[in-house]
Amino acid sequence: MTDSSTTSVRPVESTDETRWRELFRGYREFYHLPESEDIVSRVWGWLMDSAHECQGLVAEADGRIVAIADFRRFSRPSTGTVGIWLDDLFTDSQARGAGSGRALITRLQEIAADEGRSVVRWITADDNAAAQVLYDRVGTKTNWLTYDAQPQGS
């Protein structure tokens, strides 16, 4: 468990569902993604399925969940290693700047070290300047660009 002043980090539990859903909806809204309870439920199901690659952490302050992180391991063929990919990181707007995001990333770094992983990696929106202040402190900005392509039938 990681502690950043009064922030503690632990794995997401089934009893966290209501609050996790609130924060995950907030994450989706922040990134202007369409509302979808189907997606929220699907991701929650992944987090509760120990066989699924997606895992979750929560950050608590004063007994309240204030931030979430969803992550998974990924193979890195170019280095022959495995890293941790931070898919989603979201902090309640009223708790931002108090250390919960840093605590979640720190915990992922600890997990990576404990498991012998090579990196903790994530992306953020180019216009998310507030988050980039933290990210510039805890990580190194790479020169890689990300592209998406839609699946196409043959």
mmCIF file with all atom_site columns, C-alpha atoms in Angstrom, residues 21 24-29 32-44:
data_model
loop_
_atom_site.group_PDB
_atom_site.id
_atom_site.type_symbol
_atom_site.label_atom_id
_atom_site.label_alt_id
_atom_site.label_comp_id
_atom_site.label_asym_id
_atom_site.label_entity_id
_atom_site.label_seq_id
_atom_site.pdbx_PDB_ins_code
_atom_site.Cartn_x
_atom_site.Cartn_y
_atom_site.Cartn_z
_atom_site.occupancy
_atom_site.B_iso_or_equiv
_atom_site.pdbx_formal_charge
_atom_site.auth_seq_id
_atom_site.auth_comp_id
_atom_site.auth_asym_id
_atom_site.auth_atom_id
_atom_site.pdbx_PDB_model_num
ATOM 1  C CA . ARG A 1 21 ? -18.511 4.035  -11.496 1.00 0.00 ? 21 ARG A CA 1
ATOM 2  C CA . PHE A 1 24 ? -15.051 6.352  -14.355 1.00 0.00 ? 24 PHE A CA 1
ATOM 3  C CA . ARG A 1 25 ? -18.057 8.251  -15.710 1.00 0.00 ? 25 ARG A CA 1
ATOM 4  C CA . GLY A 1 26 ? -16.217 11.459 -14.767 1.00 0.00 ? 26 GLY A CA 1
ATOM 5  C CA . TYR A 1 27 ? -13.161 10.245 -16.659 1.00 0.00 ? 27 TYR A CA 1
ATOM 6  C CA . ARG A 1 28 ? -15.248 9.527  -19.749 1.00 0.00 ? 28 ARG A CA 1
ATOM 7  C CA . GLU A 1 29 ? -16.970 12.907 -19.491 1.00 0.00 ? 29 GLU A CA 1
ATOM 8  C CA . HIS A 1 32 ? -15.787 13.938 -24.094 1.00 0.00 ? 32 HIS A CA 1
ATOM 9  C CA . LEU A 1 33 ? -16.610 10.275 -24.605 1.00 0.00 ? 33 LEU A CA 1
ATOM 10 C CA . PRO A 1 34 ? -20.278 9.439  -25.108 1.00 0.00 ? 34 PRO A CA 1
ATOM 11 C CA . GLU A 1 35 ? -22.253 8.274  -22.090 1.00 0.00 ? 35 GLU A CA 1
ATOM 12 C CA . SER A 1 36 ? -22.460 4.492  -22.046 1.00 0.00 ? 36 SER A CA 1
ATOM 13 C CA . GLU A 1 37 ? -23.493 2.410  -19.079 1.00 0.00 ? 37 GLU A CA 1
ATOM 14 C CA . ASP A 1 38 ? -22.677 -0.653 -21.201 1.00 0.00 ? 38 ASP A CA 1
ATOM 15 C CA . ILE A 1 39 ? -19.019 0.389  -21.357 1.00 0.00 ? 39 ILE A CA 1
ATOM 16 C CA . VAL A 1 40 ? -18.904 1.344  -17.668 1.00 0.00 ? 40 VAL A CA 1
ATOM 17 C CA . SER A 1 41 ? -20.386 -2.042 -16.737 1.00 0.00 ? 41 SER A CA 1
ATOM 18 C CA . ARG A 1 42 ? -18.082 -3.923 -19.103 1.00 0.00 ? 42 ARG A CA 1
ATOM 19 C CA . VAL A 1 43 ? -14.959 -2.307 -17.655 1.00 0.00 ? 43 VAL A CA 1
ATOM 20 C CA . TRP A 1 44 ? -16.178 -2.877 -14.089 1.00 0.00 ? 44 TRP A CA 1
#
